[in-house]
Amino acid sequence: MTNSIKNFSYHRKNGRRRVHPLPRTLPNNARYKTRKVKSQLKQNKQINTAALSVKQMFYILLITAVGLICFYQKSIKIYWQQTYHSDIALSSSLSLLPADKGENQLSSDNEASQGNGSEDNYTSLEESPKLNVKDQTDKPAEKSGLKQDQLHSSLSKEIKRNSIDASVTAGVQADTNKNHDKKYEDKNREKQTKSQSATTTVAEQKPIEKNSADHDKKTTPNPHIEKGSETQPVLLSSTLATPSQSALAAKSVTTKSPESSTSKQRILPEPITLTAQNKVFFAGDSLMQGVAPYVKKILFKQYKIESIDLSKQSTGLSYPSAFNWPKTISEQLDEDPAIHLLIVFLGANDPWDFPVKELGNKYVKFKSELWEEQYRLRIKMILNSAKEHNVQVLWLSPPCMRKPKLNEGIIYLNDLYQSEIREAQQHFLTTNNLLGCTYDNFSNFITTDKEKIKVRIDDGVHFTPTGQKILANAIMEHITIKEVEGNNSD
Amino acid sequence: MSYLSIEFGLLFIAFFAIYWCFKSQPKWQNRLLLVSSYLVVCSYSWQFALILFIYTSAIYLFSLLIFDSKRYGKQWLIISLCVAMLNLAVFKYFDFFRYELQLLLNALNLPILLPVISLVLPIGISFYTFHSVSYLVSVYKQEIQPTKFADFALFLSFFPSIIAGPINRAKTFLPQIVIAQPRQMLEPHRACTLIILAVIKVYCLGGLLADNWVNPIFANPMEFGSLDLLLGLYSYAMLIYINFSGYTDLVTGIALLLGFRLPINFNLPYLAVNLRDFWTRWHISLCLWIRDYLYIPLGGNRKGFTRTQINVMLAMLLSGLWHGAGLNFIIWGACHGIGILFLNITARYWGADRVTKHSIWLARIFTVHYVCLAWLFFHCESFTDAMDYLMALLHNITIHNDYLAGMLSICLLYFCYPLLKNVPDRFAQAISKINYFYLPFIFIFILWVVIHFAPSGVPNFIYASF
């Protein structure tokens, strides 16, 4: 070997150790000396340090691991939930509560969250099982007997009622804040009744309904809701709501107008218009993390419009304990009144079972009625926050996925999003056609006559930069930028 | 499976216990390692494991042919190297070259639509291909004899170094596998230090840098002032170093606990005085591999000054291309190549190390700034993005800077950097003096603090995608 190579690899050669006497003081600042001394230090360390036996090392590793797991139980539980969509062995034994305890816990949760009117809440809960004896549904998640079913059905009714009430009160609040005339109020109420009917009609039409019995049961809740609405509404999903929203819902005493005839005409949403003073808010998961920077650049480069990107990987609406989008969006909209457009891109991390706190953290099966109701509520909360702040929403549909199970879940979520967005009269942007695929036929590429453009990376989920740019351009096409002088420009 | 996840941590502890039950039988330890390495690859995809197995078998066959053939050894070597490189090229670069070729055909108005093969990049292929090349060349040069198939399979699939690990050399690593005497756990205190350091670097520091500086600034460079953009460059340079060196520390520590010694990969790269020095401190195992199997076979510096520069440029371009199938990586490699060329030319005509002799710190600052600018091309996928960033850097002098405090702290950290180099060694020495019984509690405390300050989410290893 040549000298230069020998010198170069002298201190890095594996397996050959030479011991030199260690100098008493460490010289500073001289590059070559320090390197020599450092390697000498290492060599001496090997001789002087007391060797740990394997058993001792195993003890160290095990105790360290156990200690960290104890300290970070909660984080590990959330991580496990998100990754494996089920309860970790540790926590399931703690959260598995018997049926009667579950009900008590439910009521105590409500008392804690409500503050005022807790008696009414308790009364309404007690009343609802009587009303819902006929309305028992057998959900796969609920394995125990009658009480659980009652709990479930009462819960599902409350959630439906709350979602409607919340959106109504949000609409009312928006009216008083923004000084709209009465026409808007009436329109709102009509929308809510339509949304209720739309929910039921969409639910009935969905191919996911397996039993005709389920179909019948879906129509029966409506008369019960009318009866129940005279009492104080119970916001069971208060963990998801921000304090402002829960306060709104708790304080309001609303009388629900009976369901009117369903209108099949779809009112088109108002076009998205921005000025240079407006801001855009991006919310979503890792797919949005890829697309948002491109839109941000175009908005700033061409129109000097600022934007906020809070998108975060592995997030969705299914696991609020890991990341709570309704709350985050609401807080951000409260904080920044300049936001005029909210662009949402979620879904890819959602099509799995998730725990429902009101049921003692039991997991509800994906696509079950309760799952759907919970999920729709979360979508509604985002849309209501936006409406409250007079913010327009552009919701991107989750695209086709390579993995069949994920793809099926996405198709279902897409229907949910589409129905909710249409009810709220906001903008829904389908992405499959932009990416050259359909839900039935996944492809990494857009195929044209001239070329095949790769838009999805190898994992069959995320986009290539080209794909991200295509989506960014499509988003920009939906936005009209108004210059201050009043001239429109796209 | 990420090596910085709870699942891997718990599985490793169990594996550690079982592994050292066979302390007196290294052969059984090897078998256990082989099975678990293939299981790690399977955790990404069973097809990757199959590809690895087929590749291992093919290369092993070639090595036997090289060894047995007296007359055609060189030809077999060339064929086997071509097979190895072709395997890597097809999986890694087919789509890139197809796309570029298609653009060219479109530009020339030729109505040819090249076939699209959707190939997923098998995990670790870049690394085990290079391991196999070192094995084939060592067999040809008769530095080692062909080992048993199981040992060779373990050499290629050794789980600490398959994902993004240091590039092992057959002649130093195979003797550690084919060991006759029982293995010993090596430098356990240093191993613990390295693992803790890895958690601090990747989980805490890397996560904080990415969330707070790198991602916001790179998302929309035009919004930020020049100093902020400079901070973005510095923090990306720090991030990539922390991420990669943290990963290397982790796998080095794991390998030490299993009785293996991996080559070192980093030696305080941002204290380099020039680009040549930088490449003796950054990704050292790759640099040595390129020098030994690319630069020297091309002629090295023995065929005249001009040919040397061509060899350097080629080596740098291929090093860039190895990192990924993208023009931006080639540009990054070209930046480094041009830098070294400039260095060689100025050394030839005006004397070597002139700046270094004048002031070490000045040389370091020049070098680190050049390296940070080159990292811009590494990060930005498209050339226009990189140019946007540079334009913003030059023009946004009047825009208000949000991250001045960050800028100051990074500058301070850089000047304190030389003081930090002995910290891990001193820590390892310190804990070696403490009774083993109390060590877990110290580690729990340190890791609890680190994880507390770290942002949420499991970080990914940037180099695992290469």
mmCIF file of N, CA and C in Angstrom, chain A residues 380-449:
data_model
loop_
_atom_site.group_PDB
_atom_site.id
_atom_site.type_symbol
_atom_site.label_atom_id
_atom_site.label_comp_id
_atom_site.label_asym_id
_atom_site.label_seq_id
_atom_site.Cartn_x
_atom_site.Cartn_y
_atom_site.Cartn_z
ATOM 1 N N LYS A 380 -68.349 18.115 9.491
ATOM 2 C CA LYS A 380 -69.265 19.238 9.692
ATOM 3 C C LYS A 380 -68.642 20.307 10.560
ATOM 4 N N MET A 381 -67.875 19.871 11.550
ATOM 5 C CA MET A 381 -67.282 20.852 12.453
ATOM 6 C C MET A 381 -66.313 21.748 11.704
ATOM 7 N N ILE A 382 -65.562 21.151 10.818
ATOM 8 C CA ILE A 382 -64.629 21.961 10.022
ATOM 9 C C ILE A 382 -65.412 22.928 9.148
ATOM 10 N N LEU A 383 -66.446 22.403 8.487
ATOM 11 C CA LEU A 383 -67.216 23.263 7.593
ATOM 12 C C LEU A 383 -67.926 24.367 8.368
ATOM 13 N N ASN A 384 -68.382 24.037 9.564
ATOM 14 C CA ASN A 384 -69.049 25.053 10.369
ATOM 15 C C ASN A 384 -68.090 26.133 10.825
ATOM 16 N N SER A 385 -66.885 25.733 11.235
ATOM 17 C CA SER A 385 -65.868 26.725 11.607
ATOM 18 C C SER A 385 -65.653 27.691 10.455
ATOM 19 N N ALA A 386 -65.540 27.111 9.266
ATOM 20 C CA ALA A 386 -65.294 27.952 8.092
ATOM 21 C C ALA A 386 -66.462 28.909 7.867
ATOM 22 N N LYS A 387 -67.652 28.384 7.988
ATOM 23 C CA LYS A 387 -68.837 29.223 7.756
ATOM 24 C C LYS A 387 -68.903 30.344 8.777
ATOM 25 N N GLU A 388 -68.621 29.991 10.034
ATOM 26 C CA GLU A 388 -68.618 30.992 11.118
ATOM 27 C C GLU A 388 -67.732 32.179 10.800
ATOM 28 N N HIS A 389 -66.595 31.871 10.195
ATOM 29 C CA HIS A 389 -65.622 32.922 9.928
ATOM 30 C C HIS A 389 -65.705 33.440 8.505
ATOM 31 N N ASN A 390 -66.748 33.057 7.827
ATOM 32 C CA ASN A 390 -66.945 33.506 6.449
ATOM 33 C C ASN A 390 -65.764 33.103 5.558
ATOM 34 N N VAL A 391 -65.326 31.898 5.754
ATOM 35 C CA VAL A 391 -64.180 31.378 4.994
ATOM 36 C C VAL A 391 -64.692 30.344 4.004
ATOM 37 N N GLN A 392 -64.244 30.482 2.765
ATOM 38 C CA GLN A 392 -64.650 29.488 1.771
ATOM 39 C C GLN A 392 -63.765 28.246 1.898
ATOM 40 N N VAL A 393 -64.329 27.122 1.462
ATOM 41 C CA VAL A 393 -63.599 25.861 1.620
ATOM 42 C C VAL A 393 -63.428 25.207 0.261
ATOM 43 N N LEU A 394 -62.209 24.775 -0.007
ATOM 44 C CA LEU A 394 -61.949 23.948 -1.193
ATOM 45 C C LEU A 394 -61.444 22.612 -0.670
ATOM 46 N N TRP A 395 -62.282 21.589 -0.856
ATOM 47 C CA TRP A 395 -61.942 20.281 -0.299
ATOM 48 C C TRP A 395 -61.500 19.375 -1.435
ATOM 49 N N LEU A 396 -60.310 18.812 -1.315
ATOM 50 C CA LEU A 396 -59.801 17.930 -2.354
ATOM 51 C C LEU A 396 -60.184 16.487 -2.042
ATOM 52 N N SER A 397 -60.639 15.781 -3.064
ATOM 53 C CA SER A 397 -61.013 14.386 -2.821
ATOM 54 C C SER A 397 -59.751 13.534 -2.739
ATOM 55 N N PRO A 398 -59.730 12.595 -1.831
ATOM 56 C CA PRO A 398 -58.559 11.708 -1.778
ATOM 57 C C PRO A 398 -58.496 10.870 -3.046
ATOM 58 N N PRO A 399 -57.319 10.744 -3.636
ATOM 59 C CA PRO A 399 -57.226 10.079 -4.938
ATOM 60 C C PRO A 399 -57.189 8.563 -4.813
ATOM 61 N N CYS A 400 -57.201 7.900 -5.992
ATOM 62 C CA CYS A 400 -57.087 6.439 -6.054
ATOM 63 C C CYS A 400 -55.788 6.014 -5.386
ATOM 64 N N MET A 401 -55.814 4.822 -4.802
ATOM 65 C CA MET A 401 -54.625 4.289 -4.122
ATOM 66 C C MET A 401 -54.309 2.919 -4.686
ATOM 67 N N ARG A 402 -53.056 2.553 -4.601
ATOM 68 C CA ARG A 402 -52.694 1.242 -5.149
ATOM 69 C C ARG A 402 -53.235 0.113 -4.296
ATOM 70 N N LYS A 403 -53.107 0.249 -2.961
ATOM 71 C CA LYS A 403 -53.520 -0.877 -2.097
ATOM 72 C C LYS A 403 -55.042 -0.986 -2.117
ATOM 73 N N PRO A 404 -55.566 -2.178 -2.418
ATOM 74 C CA PRO A 404 -57.029 -2.314 -2.612
ATOM 75 C C PRO A 404 -57.843 -1.924 -1.381
ATOM 76 N N LYS A 405 -57.354 -2.341 -0.203
ATOM 77 C CA LYS A 405 -58.137 -2.064 1.000
ATOM 78 C C LYS A 405 -58.209 -0.553 1.249
ATOM 79 N N LEU A 406 -57.067 0.087 1.084
ATOM 80 C CA LEU A 406 -57.027 1.535 1.275
ATOM 81 C C LEU A 406 -57.899 2.228 0.236
ATOM 82 N N ASN A 407 -57.821 1.719 -1.000
ATOM 83 C CA ASN A 407 -58.598 2.313 -2.079
ATOM 84 C C ASN A 407 -60.098 2.225 -1.805
ATOM 85 N N GLU A 408 -60.542 1.075 -1.338
ATOM 86 C CA GLU A 408 -61.981 0.914 -1.013
ATOM 87 C C GLU A 408 -62.395 1.896 0.060
ATOM 88 N N GLY A 409 -61.538 2.030 1.063
ATOM 89 C CA GLY A 409 -61.837 2.969 2.131
ATOM 90 C C GLY A 409 -61.927 4.388 1.615
ATOM 91 N N ILE A 410 -61.042 4.715 0.685
ATOM 92 C CA ILE A 410 -61.008 6.064 0.119
ATOM 93 C C ILE A 410 -62.277 6.354 -0.678
ATOM 94 N N ILE A 411 -62.748 5.340 -1.388
ATOM 95 C CA ILE A 411 -63.981 5.529 -2.177
ATOM 96 C C ILE A 411 -65.122 5.914 -1.249
ATOM 97 N N TYR A 412 -65.222 5.212 -0.126
ATOM 98 C CA TYR A 412 -66.267 5.483 0.855
ATOM 99 C C TYR A 412 -66.126 6.892 1.434
ATOM 100 N N LEU A 413 -64.876 7.238 1.804
ATOM 101 C CA LEU A 413 -64.645 8.565 2.379
ATOM 102 C C LEU A 413 -64.968 9.658 1.367
ATOM 103 N N ASN A 414 -64.628 9.387 0.125
ATOM 104 C CA ASN A 414 -64.900 10.369 -0.927
ATOM 105 C C ASN A 414 -66.394 10.696 -0.993
ATOM 106 N N ASP A 415 -67.225 9.643 -0.883
ATOM 107 C CA ASP A 415 -68.677 9.877 -0.878
ATOM 108 C C ASP A 415 -69.093 10.737 0.307
ATOM 109 N N LEU A 416 -68.522 10.438 1.462
ATOM 110 C CA LEU A 416 -68.866 11.217 2.663
ATOM 111 C C LEU A 416 -68.509 12.689 2.463
ATOM 112 N N TYR A 417 -67.268 12.902 2.004
ATOM 113 C CA TYR A 417 -66.807 14.281 1.822
ATOM 114 C C TYR A 417 -67.706 15.001 0.823
ATOM 115 N N GLN A 418 -67.958 14.316 -0.273
ATOM 116 C CA GLN A 418 -68.723 14.958 -1.341
ATOM 117 C C GLN A 418 -70.106 15.374 -0.848
ATOM 118 N N SER A 419 -70.754 14.463 -0.115
ATOM 119 C CA SER A 419 -72.099 14.789 0.359
ATOM 120 C C SER A 419 -72.057 15.947 1.345
ATOM 121 N N GLU A 420 -71.110 15.932 2.261
ATOM 122 C CA GLU A 420 -71.036 17.011 3.256
ATOM 123 C C GLU A 420 -70.685 18.345 2.603
ATOM 124 N N ILE A 421 -69.744 18.318 1.680
ATOM 125 C CA ILE A 421 -69.323 19.570 1.035
ATOM 126 C C ILE A 421 -70.476 20.149 0.228
ATOM 127 N N ARG A 422 -71.215 19.267 -0.421
ATOM 128 C CA ARG A 422 -72.335 19.763 -1.229
ATOM 129 C C ARG A 422 -73.406 20.386 -0.359
ATOM 130 N N GLU A 423 -73.675 19.731 0.772
ATOM 131 C CA GLU A 423 -74.649 20.311 1.708
ATOM 132 C C GLU A 423 -74.208 21.676 2.170
ATOM 133 N N ALA A 424 -72.934 21.785 2.439
ATOM 134 C CA ALA A 424 -72.431 23.057 2.952
ATOM 135 C C ALA A 424 -72.196 24.056 1.837
ATOM 136 N N GLN A 425 -72.447 23.646 0.616
ATOM 137 C CA GLN A 425 -72.260 24.502 -0.545
ATOM 138 C C GLN A 425 -70.847 25.063 -0.631
ATOM 139 N N GLN A 426 -69.917 24.160 -0.490
ATOM 140 C CA GLN A 426 -68.527 24.569 -0.652
ATOM 141 C C GLN A 426 -67.956 23.826 -1.856
ATOM 142 N N HIS A 427 -66.687 24.044 -2.096
ATOM 143 C CA HIS A 427 -66.077 23.535 -3.318
ATOM 144 C C HIS A 427 -65.423 22.188 -3.092
ATOM 145 N N PHE A 428 -65.668 21.294 -4.056
ATOM 146 C CA PHE A 428 -65.096 19.965 -3.970
ATOM 147 C C PHE A 428 -64.323 19.690 -5.246
ATOM 148 N N LEU A 429 -63.069 19.376 -5.102
ATOM 149 C CA LEU A 429 -62.233 19.169 -6.280
ATOM 150 C C LEU A 429 -61.856 17.696 -6.380
ATOM 151 N N THR A 430 -62.313 17.051 -7.447
ATOM 152 C CA THR A 430 -61.946 15.638 -7.620
ATOM 153 C C THR A 430 -60.539 15.579 -8.199
ATOM 154 N N THR A 431 -59.775 14.642 -7.703
ATOM 155 C CA THR A 431 -58.363 14.595 -8.079
ATOM 156 C C THR A 431 -58.028 13.447 -9.028
ATOM 157 N N ASN A 432 -58.901 12.424 -9.080
ATOM 158 C CA ASN A 432 -58.576 11.264 -9.921
ATOM 159 C C ASN A 432 -58.353 11.641 -11.374
ATOM 160 N N ASN A 433 -59.266 12.488 -11.894
ATOM 161 C CA ASN A 433 -59.155 12.845 -13.304
ATOM 162 C C ASN A 433 -57.867 13.622 -13.581
ATOM 163 N N LEU A 434 -57.391 14.350 -12.574
ATOM 164 C CA LEU A 434 -56.146 15.104 -12.752
ATOM 165 C C LEU A 434 -54.939 14.181 -12.753
ATOM 166 N N LEU A 435 -55.087 13.034 -12.088
ATOM 167 C CA LEU A 435 -53.938 12.137 -11.941
ATOM 168 C C LEU A 435 -54.017 10.955 -12.886
ATOM 169 N N GLY A 436 -54.954 10.999 -13.792
ATOM 170 C CA GLY A 436 -55.019 9.963 -14.820
ATOM 171 C C GLY A 436 -55.374 8.592 -14.320
ATOM 172 N N CYS A 437 -56.168 8.525 -13.253
ATOM 173 C CA CYS A 437 -56.573 7.206 -12.770
ATOM 174 C C CYS A 437 -58.044 7.262 -12.378
ATOM 175 N N THR A 438 -58.603 6.101 -12.106
ATOM 176 C CA THR A 438 -59.956 6.043 -11.553
ATOM 177 C C THR A 438 -59.886 5.181 -10.305
ATOM 178 N N TYR A 439 -60.969 5.179 -9.542
ATOM 179 C CA TYR A 439 -60.960 4.340 -8.342
ATOM 180 C C TYR A 439 -60.886 2.858 -8.704
ATOM 181 N N ASP A 440 -61.359 2.523 -9.908
ATOM 182 C CA ASP A 440 -61.292 1.110 -10.311
ATOM 183 C C ASP A 440 -59.946 0.732 -10.872
ATOM 184 N N ASN A 441 -59.247 1.740 -11.351
ATOM 185 C CA ASN A 441 -58.019 1.456 -12.091
ATOM 186 C C ASN A 441 -56.895 2.366 -11.614
ATOM 187 N N PHE A 442 -56.012 1.824 -10.807
ATOM 188 C CA PHE A 442 -54.928 2.668 -10.311
ATOM 189 C C PHE A 442 -53.814 2.744 -11.346
ATOM 190 N N SER A 443 -53.177 3.918 -11.418
ATOM 191 C CA SER A 443 -52.003 4.021 -12.275
ATOM 192 C C SER A 443 -51.052 5.051 -11.696
ATOM 193 N N ASN A 444 -49.753 4.750 -11.798
ATOM 194 C CA ASN A 444 -48.741 5.715 -11.366
ATOM 195 C C ASN A 444 -48.605 6.837 -12.376
ATOM 196 N N PHE A 445 -49.134 6.608 -13.584
ATOM 197 C CA PHE A 445 -48.832 7.505 -14.695
ATOM 198 C C PHE A 445 -50.081 8.120 -15.282
ATOM 199 N N ILE A 446 -49.897 9.301 -15.874
ATOM 200 C CA ILE A 446 -50.927 9.861 -16.757
ATOM 201 C C ILE A 446 -50.476 9.494 -18.155
ATOM 202 N N THR A 447 -51.339 8.820 -18.884
ATOM 203 C CA THR A 447 -50.956 8.403 -20.238
ATOM 204 C C THR A 447 -51.586 9.325 -21.266
ATOM 205 N N THR A 448 -50.749 9.992 -22.025
ATOM 206 C CA THR A 448 -51.256 10.769 -23.164
ATOM 207 C C THR A 448 -50.698 10.122 -24.425
ATOM 208 N N ASP A 449 -51.033 10.719 -25.570
ATOM 209 C CA ASP A 449 -50.510 10.157 -26.831
ATOM 210 C C ASP A 449 -49.000 10.237 -26.870
#
